[in-house]
Short mmCIF file of C-alpha atoms in Angstrom, two decimals:
data_model
loop_
_atom_site.label_atom_id
_atom_site.label_comp_id
_atom_site.label_asym_id
_atom_site.label_seq_id
_atom_site.Cartn_x
_atom_site.Cartn_y
_atom_site.Cartn_z
CA MET M 8 93.40 233.52 197.15
CA VAL M 9 92.70 230.13 197.76
CA ALA M 10 95.62 227.58 197.36
CA ALA M 11 94.98 224.88 194.75
CA ALA M 12 94.37 221.29 196.06
CA ALA M 13 97.22 218.63 195.69
CA PRO M 14 96.87 216.81 192.50
CA ALA M 15 95.77 213.26 192.87
CA GLN M 16 98.31 210.41 192.19
CA VAL M 17 97.33 209.70 188.66
CA LEU M 18 100.30 207.65 187.55
CA GLY M 19 99.64 204.43 189.75
CA MET M 20 101.74 202.58 192.10
CA LYS M 21 105.51 202.25 192.44
CA PRO M 22 106.85 198.64 191.62
CA GLU M 23 107.83 198.24 195.16
CA GLU M 24 104.36 199.04 196.58
CA VAL M 25 102.95 196.37 193.88
CA MET M 26 105.37 193.72 194.99
CA ALA M 27 104.82 194.26 198.72
CA THR M 28 101.19 194.01 197.97
CA LEU M 29 101.41 190.95 196.03
CA GLU M 30 103.48 189.10 198.73
CA LYS M 31 100.78 190.07 201.30
CA LEU M 32 98.11 188.84 198.82
CA GLY M 33 100.37 185.67 198.27
CA ASP M 34 100.27 185.23 202.09
CA LEU M 35 96.61 185.38 202.22
CA LYS M 36 96.21 182.85 199.40
CA ALA M 37 98.63 180.36 201.14
CA LYS M 38 96.59 180.68 204.48
CA GLY M 39 93.54 179.90 202.52
CA ILE M 40 92.00 183.40 203.16
CA LEU M 41 92.01 184.22 199.18
CA THR M 42 91.01 181.67 196.55
CA GLN M 43 93.38 181.47 193.48
CA GLU M 44 90.63 183.25 191.64
CA GLU M 45 90.60 186.13 193.91
CA PHE M 46 94.34 186.31 193.94
CA ASP M 47 94.62 186.32 190.09
CA ALA M 48 91.97 189.08 189.95
CA LYS M 49 93.59 191.43 192.48
CA LYS M 50 97.33 190.47 190.85
CA ALA M 51 95.79 191.64 187.28
CA GLU M 52 94.17 194.83 189.01
CA LEU M 53 97.63 195.63 190.70
CA LEU M 54 99.71 195.36 187.55
CA LYS M 55 97.61 197.55 185.70
CA LYS M 56 98.50 200.27 188.38
CA LEU M 57 102.26 199.74 187.71
CA VAL M 58 104.05 203.14 186.85
#
């Protein structure tokens, strides 16, 4: 019998992961690598993934 594949993470990201990613994105924005618009888009995307 074949073992079932592990289920994919459906729930999203943990708050700690979201915060760490937002901090990294903030650093990129502060360095001029990301624009405010790019930062805002990624922030909105991350907040939707919160568990």
